[in-house]
PDB file of C-alpha atoms in Angstrom:
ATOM      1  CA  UNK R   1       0.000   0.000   0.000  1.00  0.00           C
ATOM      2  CA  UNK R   2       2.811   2.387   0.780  1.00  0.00           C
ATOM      3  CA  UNK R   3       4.914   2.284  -2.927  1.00  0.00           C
ATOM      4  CA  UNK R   4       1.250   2.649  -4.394  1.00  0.00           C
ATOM      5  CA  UNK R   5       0.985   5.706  -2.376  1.00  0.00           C
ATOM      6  CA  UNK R   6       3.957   6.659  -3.457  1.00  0.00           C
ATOM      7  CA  UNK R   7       3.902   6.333  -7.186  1.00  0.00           C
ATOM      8  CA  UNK R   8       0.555   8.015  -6.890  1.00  0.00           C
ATOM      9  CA  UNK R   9       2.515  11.002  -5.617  1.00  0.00           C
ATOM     10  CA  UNK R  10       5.120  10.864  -7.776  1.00  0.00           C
ATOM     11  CA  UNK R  11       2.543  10.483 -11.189  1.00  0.00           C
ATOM     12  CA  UNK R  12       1.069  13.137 -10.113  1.00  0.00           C
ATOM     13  CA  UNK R  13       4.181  15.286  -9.962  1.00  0.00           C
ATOM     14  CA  UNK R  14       4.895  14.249 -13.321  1.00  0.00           C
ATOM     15  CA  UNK R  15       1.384  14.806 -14.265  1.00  0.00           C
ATOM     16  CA  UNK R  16       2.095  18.297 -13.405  1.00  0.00           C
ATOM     17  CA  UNK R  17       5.153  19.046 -15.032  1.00  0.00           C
ATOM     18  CA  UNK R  18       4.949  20.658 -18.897  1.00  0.00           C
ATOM     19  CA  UNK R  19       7.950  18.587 -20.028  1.00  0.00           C
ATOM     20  CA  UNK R  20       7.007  15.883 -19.188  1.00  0.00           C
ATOM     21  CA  UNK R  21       4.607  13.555 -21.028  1.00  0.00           C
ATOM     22  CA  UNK R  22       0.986  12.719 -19.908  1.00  0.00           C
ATOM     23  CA  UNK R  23       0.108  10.252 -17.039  1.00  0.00           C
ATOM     24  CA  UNK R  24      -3.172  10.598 -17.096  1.00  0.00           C
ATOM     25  CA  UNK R  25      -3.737   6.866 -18.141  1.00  0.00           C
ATOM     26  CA  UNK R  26      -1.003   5.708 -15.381  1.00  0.00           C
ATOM     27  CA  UNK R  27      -2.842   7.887 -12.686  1.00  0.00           C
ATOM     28  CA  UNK R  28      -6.046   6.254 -13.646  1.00  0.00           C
ATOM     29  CA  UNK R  29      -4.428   2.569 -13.598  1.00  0.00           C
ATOM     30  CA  UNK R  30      -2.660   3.638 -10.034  1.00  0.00           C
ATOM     31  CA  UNK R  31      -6.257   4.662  -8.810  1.00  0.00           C
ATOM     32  CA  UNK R  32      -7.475   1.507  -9.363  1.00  0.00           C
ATOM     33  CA  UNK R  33      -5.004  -0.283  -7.588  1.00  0.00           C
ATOM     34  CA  UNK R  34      -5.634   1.546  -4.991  1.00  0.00           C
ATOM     35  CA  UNK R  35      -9.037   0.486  -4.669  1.00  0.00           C
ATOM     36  CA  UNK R  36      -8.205  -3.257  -5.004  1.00  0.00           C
ATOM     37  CA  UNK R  37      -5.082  -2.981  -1.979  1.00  0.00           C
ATOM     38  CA  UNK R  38      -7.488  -1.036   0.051  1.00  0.00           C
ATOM     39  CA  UNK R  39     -10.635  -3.894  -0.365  1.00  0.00           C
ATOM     40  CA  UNK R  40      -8.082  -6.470  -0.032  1.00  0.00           C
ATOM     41  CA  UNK R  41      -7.002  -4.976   3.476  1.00  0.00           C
ATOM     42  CA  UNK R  42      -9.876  -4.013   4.917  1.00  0.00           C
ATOM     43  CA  UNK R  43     -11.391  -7.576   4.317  1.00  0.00           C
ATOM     44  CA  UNK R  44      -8.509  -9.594   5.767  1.00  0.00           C
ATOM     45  CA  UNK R  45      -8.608  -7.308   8.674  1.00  0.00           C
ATOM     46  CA  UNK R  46     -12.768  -8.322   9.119  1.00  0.00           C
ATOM     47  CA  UNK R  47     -11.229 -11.759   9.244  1.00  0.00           C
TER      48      UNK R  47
END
């Protein structure tokens, strides 16, 4: 969960940047991993 937190931040920095080429589709991607890593904590924590 932390390195996806972390290249969140990071694509999002570069997301930001002019010279630097678009991340929108990485950001979206990283989003969804998100999602999974958090459902896949909080249910093996109910357990």
């Amino acid at each position: 969960m932390k390195e996806a937190d972390e290249t969140e931040f990071w694509l999002f920095l570069c997301n930001e940047l002019e010279n630097y080429p678009n991340c929108e589709n990485l950001l979206e991607d990283i989003f969804e991993i998100l999602k999974i890593t958090n459902k896949i904590i909080a249910t093996s924590k109910s357990k």
